[in-house]
Amino acid sequence: MESFFSRYKNALVLMLVVLTQVVLLAMQVRRPAPNMQDGHNIRLWRYWVASVVTPPERLAHGIGLRVRGVWSNYINLRHLREQNQSLQDENTRLRLEQAGLVEDARQGQRLREMLDFRGEYIDTTLPAQVIGTSGTDQAHVIYIDKGSKDGIRPQMAVITPDGVIGKVKNVFPNTAQVLLISDQTSGAGVMLQTTRIRGVMKGNVSGQPQMINISPDERIQPGEVVLTSGGDQVYPRGLPVGVVEKVVQDPDTSFVSVVVKPNANLSKLEEVLVITGISDKMPFGEEKDMMQSEVDAYAEKQRAADILSEKLPSLRDANTPESTLAGDDSGESEEGATSGGGDPARPMRPPQPLHPDRYTPGAAPAAASLTPGEGPAVKYPSAGTPETEAPKTTKTPGSAGSVSVASDNGAAPKSRFPSKPATASAPIAGASAAGGVSSGSGATTAARPTGGSATAAGSGVPLVRPASRPAGSGLDLPLQPADSQPRRAIVPLAGGSGSTSTTTAKVPRPAVVGGVSGTASSTTGSTAGQAGGSSATPPASHKIAISSDSGGILTPAGMGSIGTVARPKPVLPAGTTAAGTASTGASGGAGTNASAMKPASPKPATSGTPSSGTPTPRPATAKPQTGPSQQPVTPPRPTPQGGY
Amino acid sequence: MPMLVASSRREVEAQPYPLFLYLIVPLVAIGLQSFVTLHFARFAILDLPLLVTIYFGITGRNPIAATFLGTVIGLAQDALTHRPIGVSGIAKAVIGYLAASLGVRIDTDNHLTRLLLGFAFTVLHAAMFLLITQRLLGLEVGWSWLHELIRGVVNSVVGVGLFALLDLARDSE
């Protein structure tokens, strides 16, 4: 027996030593939690070794820093001034950039408070120097020169200005061990910035951090930024980690792994920051820095505005009388009235016109002060002869149920809004109304019901005709056929008793148009009666004949006709509303956009026939129905006009 | 090969070293390994503690002493990592035993011998490390034959120079 042990004592000792270490390994591996601290003996052994190895490393590192400091601060001073200037410029730029982001940050804080979200701000950090590593390429750890005496605790996050690098693993009195994110046993909760895909990141066998167990259905592109998600309760949320380098298939599972290139250079670490405190309020220093950035940005903006105001000329017109300058705010100088006070950021007002007319901004009365059917009360001294009086309607003699509408009085420009006839109480003949309305949109034609109000003869309501209008001319049409030949369109009228009477109405040339109740269609000449159908489908038996005793040259809507103007009598069918009559007549002028036409002011039906009451405006695109008994009327040729 | 065999009884005996060298040299090797790797990441391919274990094994020619020395150096090297202590200890214990056993039978003062032994022991150490880490700890270890061969060559070349430097501290008789 003794010879056996003495003969094989070397091998036996080796086996004993190996077995002891295997048992030691088994005791260490058999821990309930992977992050659980080492056993007492193990920790003691680590402490002894770290206490022996790290002081010389710290000494060597300190000597190296001093030598480099002497060299860079006293000897190698080349390009120091340029470097200083570039750093100042960068600082200014970053402050302005921060000022641009501070508003978003403030809003985020307010929203967070409203939603009672708990924010995470890095409150305190501790700078530390990296003094050593593990020495092997299998374990990715570093040692820093701060320990438990400096407030370092396990599981504290360690970062650099570039990004996250790891967390504190073991802490000793004067030094600490930091586990890098490139180690296989590390783990960090991360997410992609754009797609917000979350995952766990740990190192692979090559020492590259990668997100594991990612679904292959996720669309992950190289270059995406990776941030900490905060789910591991170690790294604060939102810290930069790196960018996606590539996506590789996991050979053991169906998942994919996303290889991440860390922002920080893990192989050349010198100084790191240990996050020792996290709070839900913004730190004072950061708050102060943001306020300073806001002040600097405001001052910069003011300087830029001053420079700009000095260089840019004022926009005020020197010939503009001072009285025309609208005094908006008290205390504003006149020069600033149009130029914005020299501040390019202030809104500039348009210069005041020398000869204001009805198209001058602000010259038109407010819509609330207008009454449908009335003409504008504004007088323009420098304009033509605006139509301020409501056209009067006259009763066409001998035509029961016919309505004559006073025609336009010629050269006077038409008001945009139909003037309220003095005795207007009856619907107007479609043609006449159309004369005022058919111009549509920008049409200068006043949607005057011409002839203003006319009443169906059958109802017994007297028709009013403007005195200036020649007898027999009932229509107040903006456009008249150049050939001055009145065209007669026979439009049957339906009386209240069912009897119909037909009147002839001059068919205006036309244009445009649209629908009823204020709009005119291009075929309204023929549909005058129908147009009278206004809001409701005009009765098929209505016929309107509009006659005019004189021709004239077509003029733009609203401006009256040049020369003798044919003013066909508008004949309002029984029950026809003013809107309906207004919709006929088409004259609106060539090219008038029907869709933009204003509806004629609706007139109550004065005929005996039941009216549809106040007509509801029809869409401009609606076309009046043509009754079967109505004679087709050739639509007048549109006259090219300069405007609508 | 007569050149590899000890020529006399005297050469078979262990070469004495001052005691403090057995403490200082391994610590300096471990510290240097940790510090230089911080500034030169490529330095991690070199394993100075392993070279020291090999040197003291082949020159000491005492398997038991070399086994214990390798164990201590390995445990100290494991203590600087965050992994369980004992992986390097087991590997270096075996290497120290083999180095001492061979040192008794062959002439290890020859530089060619030291070069070949350095290469062989380095590759063997890497294989043992892989086996222990994968089978006992369940961790993945990247293995590349080319990388390990290069590691062996680098360590053997550096080892020849290191061994010559340590020979200066040998007590001369």
XYZ file of C-alpha atoms in Angstrom, chain A residues 41-454:
414
model
C -14.994 32.089 0.598
C -15.105 32.717 -3.075
C -15.633 36.374 -2.516
C -12.755 36.419 -0.082
C -10.431 34.850 -2.594
C -11.453 37.396 -5.223
C -10.891 40.183 -2.764
C -7.400 38.953 -1.928
C -6.393 38.712 -5.549
C -7.939 42.069 -6.444
C -6.241 43.672 -3.482
C -2.916 42.375 -4.656
C -3.246 43.021 -8.376
C -5.145 46.318 -8.619
C -2.899 48.627 -6.560
C 0.058 48.246 -8.883
C -2.298 48.753 -11.785
C -3.667 51.903 -10.257
C -0.140 53.143 -9.628
C 0.907 52.460 -13.159
C -2.243 54.114 -14.517
C -1.712 57.202 -12.382
C 1.872 57.573 -13.512
C 0.777 57.276 -17.091
C -1.908 59.953 -16.641
C 0.552 62.385 -15.114
C 3.062 61.879 -17.847
C 0.400 62.403 -20.469
C -0.903 65.437 -18.611
C 2.513 67.059 -18.490
C 3.003 66.349 -22.156
C -0.375 67.630 -23.337
C -0.721 70.573 -20.937
C 2.793 71.992 -20.952
C 4.791 70.609 -23.822
C 2.495 69.700 -26.678
C 0.428 72.899 -26.959
C 0.149 72.977 -30.701
C -3.287 73.631 -32.119
C -4.564 74.366 -28.646
C -6.125 77.672 -29.669
C -7.904 76.083 -32.630
C -9.089 73.264 -30.476
C -10.425 75.688 -27.918
C -12.271 77.674 -30.555
C -13.754 74.566 -32.102
C -14.914 73.393 -28.701
C -16.549 76.741 -28.028
C -18.322 76.651 -31.366
C -19.492 73.156 -30.712
C -20.711 74.168 -27.299
C -22.716 77.014 -28.788
C -24.178 74.789 -31.410
C -25.154 72.201 -28.860
C -26.806 74.817 -26.708
C -28.883 76.026 -29.604
C -29.726 72.475 -30.459
C -30.715 71.851 -26.909
C -32.885 74.939 -26.936
C -34.744 73.548 -29.891
C -35.367 70.343 -28.027
C -36.169 71.885 -24.697
C -39.734 72.644 -25.689
C -40.342 69.041 -26.530
C -38.750 68.058 -23.279
C -40.998 70.436 -21.356
C -44.031 69.106 -23.088
C -42.967 65.587 -22.341
C -42.584 66.461 -18.700
C -45.999 68.015 -18.546
C -47.586 65.067 -20.231
C -45.744 62.720 -17.949
C -47.043 64.551 -14.935
C -50.526 64.569 -16.308
C -50.442 60.860 -16.908
C -48.649 60.231 -13.670
C -45.810 58.521 -15.436
C -42.627 58.054 -13.538
C -39.709 59.560 -15.338
C -36.160 58.380 -15.138
C -33.427 60.915 -14.976
C -29.812 60.251 -14.254
C -29.407 62.114 -11.023
C -25.835 61.482 -9.961
C -22.871 59.867 -11.625
C -19.408 59.019 -10.452
C -16.494 59.237 -12.861
C -13.945 56.461 -12.666
C -10.764 55.423 -14.397
C -10.385 52.014 -15.957
C -7.251 50.421 -14.508
C -7.343 46.816 -15.625
C -9.084 43.903 -17.286
C -9.463 40.187 -16.703
C -6.522 39.426 -18.934
C -8.345 36.818 -20.999
C -10.478 37.101 -24.086
C -13.059 34.736 -22.634
C -14.168 37.053 -19.834
C -15.104 40.629 -20.736
C -14.670 42.554 -17.506
C -12.808 45.674 -16.520
C -11.673 47.117 -13.224
C -12.226 50.696 -12.154
C -10.495 52.678 -9.450
C -13.656 53.325 -7.438
C -15.098 50.940 -4.891
C -17.558 50.624 -2.074
C -15.887 53.460 -0.215
C -16.877 55.781 -3.060
C -20.492 54.674 -3.106
C -20.311 51.995 -5.751
C -22.827 49.198 -5.376
C -23.437 46.058 -7.400
C -25.804 46.270 -10.365
C -25.076 49.930 -11.002
C -25.035 50.921 -14.660
C -21.774 52.087 -16.162
C -21.848 54.370 -19.164
C -19.704 56.626 -21.261
C -20.719 59.727 -23.209
C -21.008 57.458 -26.242
C -23.285 54.891 -24.699
C -23.773 52.065 -22.280
C -20.845 49.757 -21.579
C -21.926 47.503 -18.734
C -22.848 47.152 -15.079
C -21.003 46.681 -11.795
C -20.528 43.015 -11.002
C -18.354 42.788 -7.896
C -17.456 45.604 -5.553
C -14.398 45.800 -3.330
C -13.413 48.536 -0.956
C -11.170 50.402 -3.400
C -12.019 48.879 -6.731
C -14.941 47.416 -8.606
C -15.419 44.895 -11.347
C -17.559 45.929 -14.311
C -19.134 43.346 -16.587
C -19.214 44.536 -20.165
C -22.210 44.121 -22.453
C -20.079 41.993 -24.772
C -19.779 39.161 -22.281
C -21.812 35.995 -22.670
C -23.122 36.142 -19.146
C -24.236 39.762 -19.397
C -27.783 40.788 -20.150
C -29.433 44.100 -20.916
C -32.952 45.027 -21.870
C -32.831 46.938 -25.115
C -35.162 48.101 -27.828
C -34.919 49.485 -31.301
C -35.512 53.173 -31.567
C -37.684 53.157 -34.649
C -39.645 49.931 -34.473
C -39.651 49.740 -30.647
C -38.881 46.029 -30.806
C -37.695 44.875 -27.416
C -35.240 42.158 -26.643
C -32.406 40.952 -24.459
C -28.870 41.735 -25.467
C -25.868 39.660 -24.495
C -22.465 38.871 -25.927
C -21.784 36.040 -28.328
C -18.761 33.751 -28.511
C -16.930 36.343 -30.586
C -17.428 39.051 -27.999
C -20.101 40.960 -29.964
C -23.284 42.106 -28.258
C -26.404 40.796 -29.912
C -30.135 40.765 -29.361
C -31.312 37.212 -29.022
C -34.604 35.448 -29.630
C -35.971 37.936 -32.112
C -38.796 36.800 -34.289
C -37.768 36.371 -37.924
C -40.908 38.235 -38.974
C -39.587 41.476 -37.594
C -38.263 43.868 -40.188
C -34.975 44.989 -38.772
C -32.612 46.956 -40.936
C -28.916 47.546 -40.353
C -28.226 50.958 -38.975
C -31.157 51.119 -36.623
C -30.368 52.672 -33.302
C -30.547 50.484 -30.227
C -31.523 51.980 -26.881
C -31.966 50.630 -23.413
C -35.537 49.748 -22.629
C -35.326 50.040 -18.864
C -36.992 46.698 -18.383
C -34.062 45.161 -16.574
C -34.212 47.749 -13.804
C -30.488 48.310 -14.187
C -30.008 50.625 -17.139
C -32.150 53.761 -17.303
C -34.492 53.893 -20.213
C -33.423 55.576 -23.409
C -29.656 55.348 -23.134
C -27.895 54.707 -26.432
C -26.343 51.297 -26.822
C -25.312 50.986 -30.441
C -26.554 50.370 -33.929
C -27.684 47.242 -35.689
C -24.859 45.681 -37.663
C -26.452 42.574 -39.112
C -29.146 39.967 -38.569
C -28.094 36.326 -38.336
C -30.094 33.158 -38.018
C -29.804 31.238 -34.792
C -28.684 27.712 -35.739
C -30.365 26.098 -32.752
C -33.733 27.811 -32.883
C -35.983 29.463 -35.409
C -35.258 32.889 -34.024
C -32.788 35.375 -35.345
C -30.089 37.281 -33.557
C -29.390 40.907 -34.187
C -25.713 41.748 -33.903
C -25.225 45.195 -32.441
C -22.214 47.379 -32.872
C -21.812 49.268 -29.597
C -21.324 53.000 -29.707
C -18.604 52.865 -27.100
C -15.283 51.295 -28.014
C -15.196 48.484 -25.476
C -11.562 47.673 -26.205
C -10.296 51.185 -25.500
C -11.987 52.336 -22.361
C -10.271 54.893 -20.186
C -12.899 56.881 -18.306
C -16.397 55.784 -17.450
C -19.368 57.091 -15.496
C -21.088 55.015 -12.873
C -24.754 55.919 -12.432
C -25.138 56.151 -8.700
C -28.557 57.808 -8.525
C -31.748 57.899 -10.564
C -34.692 60.199 -9.915
C -38.002 61.033 -11.506
C -37.247 64.747 -11.518
C -34.862 66.508 -13.779
C -31.645 67.242 -11.945
C -30.926 70.810 -11.013
C -27.832 71.014 -13.134
C -29.644 69.769 -16.201
C -32.530 72.117 -15.576
C -30.159 74.996 -15.240
C -28.413 74.004 -18.398
C -31.683 73.904 -20.308
C -32.679 77.329 -19.059
C -29.335 78.704 -20.059
C -29.795 77.213 -23.495
C -33.179 78.881 -23.800
C -31.706 82.240 -22.856
C -28.863 81.851 -25.283
C -31.181 80.824 -28.050
C -33.476 83.767 -27.431
C -30.559 86.162 -27.447
C -29.278 84.627 -30.639
C -32.669 84.956 -32.217
C -32.895 88.578 -31.200
C -29.520 89.299 -32.703
C -30.528 87.612 -35.903
C -33.766 89.577 -36.028
C -31.973 92.839 -35.438
C -29.470 92.141 -38.160
C -32.242 91.176 -40.531
C -34.299 94.227 -39.797
C -31.357 96.456 -40.468
C -30.638 94.901 -43.779
C -34.136 94.478 -45.130
C -35.933 97.586 -46.419
C -39.213 98.619 -44.947
C -42.272 97.538 -46.885
C -44.267 100.637 -46.185
C -45.255 102.748 -49.188
C -44.103 106.298 -48.678
C -47.004 107.698 -50.756
C -49.579 105.994 -48.723
C -51.425 108.594 -46.659
C -51.074 107.999 -43.027
C -54.806 107.973 -42.540
C -55.115 104.883 -44.599
C -52.827 102.969 -42.381
C -55.000 100.904 -40.202
C -54.027 101.561 -36.682
C -54.204 98.217 -35.088
C -52.319 98.347 -31.887
C -51.809 101.451 -30.039
C -48.304 102.502 -29.841
C -47.359 101.031 -33.135
C -45.519 103.355 -35.352
C -46.818 103.975 -38.752
C -43.749 102.602 -40.267
C -44.436 99.417 -38.614
C -47.990 99.264 -39.741
C -47.167 97.617 -42.975
C -43.698 96.391 -42.355
C -44.417 94.775 -39.093
C -42.466 97.229 -37.058
C -39.164 96.244 -38.568
C -39.484 92.806 -37.098
C -39.514 90.257 -39.862
C -41.338 87.876 -37.597
C -44.300 90.163 -37.241
C -47.043 89.885 -39.817
C -47.117 92.564 -42.424
C -50.296 94.235 -43.504
C -51.112 94.837 -47.108
C -50.669 98.407 -48.262
C -53.798 100.498 -48.409
C -55.244 101.103 -51.879
C -55.184 104.518 -53.419
C -58.622 104.205 -54.945
C -60.658 101.827 -52.949
C -63.541 100.173 -54.611
C -65.923 97.481 -53.738
C -63.218 94.890 -54.230
C -60.998 96.444 -51.640
C -60.549 94.122 -48.684
C -62.724 95.249 -45.917
C -64.980 97.281 -48.148
C -67.696 94.685 -48.308
C -70.095 94.732 -45.410
C -70.241 91.867 -43.048
C -72.440 89.055 -44.113
C -74.408 89.215 -40.912
C -75.514 92.720 -41.707
C -76.862 91.834 -45.088
C -80.312 90.742 -45.877
C -80.867 88.380 -48.699
C -82.274 90.225 -51.618
C -80.978 93.587 -50.598
C -78.296 95.449 -52.414
C -75.180 96.625 -50.697
C -75.446 99.876 -48.884
C -71.867 100.861 -49.492
C -71.222 103.638 -51.885
C -67.985 103.884 -53.671
C -67.213 107.421 -54.661
C -64.501 106.471 -57.030
C -66.270 103.579 -58.533
C -68.805 103.693 -61.292
C -72.379 103.980 -60.549
C -72.978 101.182 -58.278
C -76.277 99.706 -58.065
C -77.451 100.548 -54.721
C -81.085 100.659 -55.359
C -82.986 97.601 -55.633
C -84.349 97.122 -58.989
C -87.987 97.649 -59.069
C -90.277 95.206 -60.482
C -93.082 96.157 -62.671
C -96.113 94.424 -63.523
C -96.345 93.340 -67.016
C -99.656 94.367 -68.339
C -101.846 91.891 -69.959
C -100.126 88.873 -68.846
C -101.822 87.161 -66.137
C -99.480 85.422 -64.042
C -96.652 86.911 -65.805
C -94.069 88.632 -64.068
C -91.931 91.244 -65.412
C -88.775 92.050 -63.921
C -87.213 95.352 -64.209
C -84.243 95.267 -66.266
C -81.018 96.604 -65.481
C -80.394 100.189 -66.025
C -77.467 99.839 -68.082
C -74.061 100.935 -67.386
C -74.327 100.921 -63.701
C -72.268 98.109 -62.315
C -74.142 95.423 -60.672
C -73.942 94.859 -57.023
C -72.882 91.459 -55.882
C -75.812 91.169 -53.719
C -79.260 91.472 -55.016
C -80.918 94.653 -53.968
C -84.115 94.390 -52.167
C -86.875 95.662 -54.283
C -89.168 98.226 -52.766
C -92.245 96.210 -53.192
C -90.657 92.964 -53.766
C -92.823 90.346 -52.550
C -93.129 87.986 -55.322
C -90.802 85.576 -56.800
C -88.944 86.841 -59.638
C -88.919 85.554 -63.072
C -86.229 83.125 -63.574
C -84.667 85.002 -66.317
C -84.542 88.208 -64.554
C -83.269 86.695 -61.491
C -80.802 84.845 -63.417
C -79.675 88.055 -64.776
C -78.619 88.968 -61.412
C -77.432 85.648 -60.339
C -76.218 83.827 -63.238
C -72.889 85.295 -63.106
C -72.085 82.917 -60.428
C -69.012 83.077 -58.468
C -67.007 86.038 -58.898
C -69.539 87.203 -61.124
C -70.019 90.744 -60.887
C -73.535 90.253 -61.620
C -75.606 91.022 -58.726
C -77.873 88.274 -57.961
C -80.589 90.645 -58.109
C -83.827 89.355 -58.610
C -84.332 91.870 -61.173
C -87.153 93.073 -61.695
C -86.804 92.457 -58.304
C -89.786 91.035 -57.087
C -92.387 90.068 -59.390
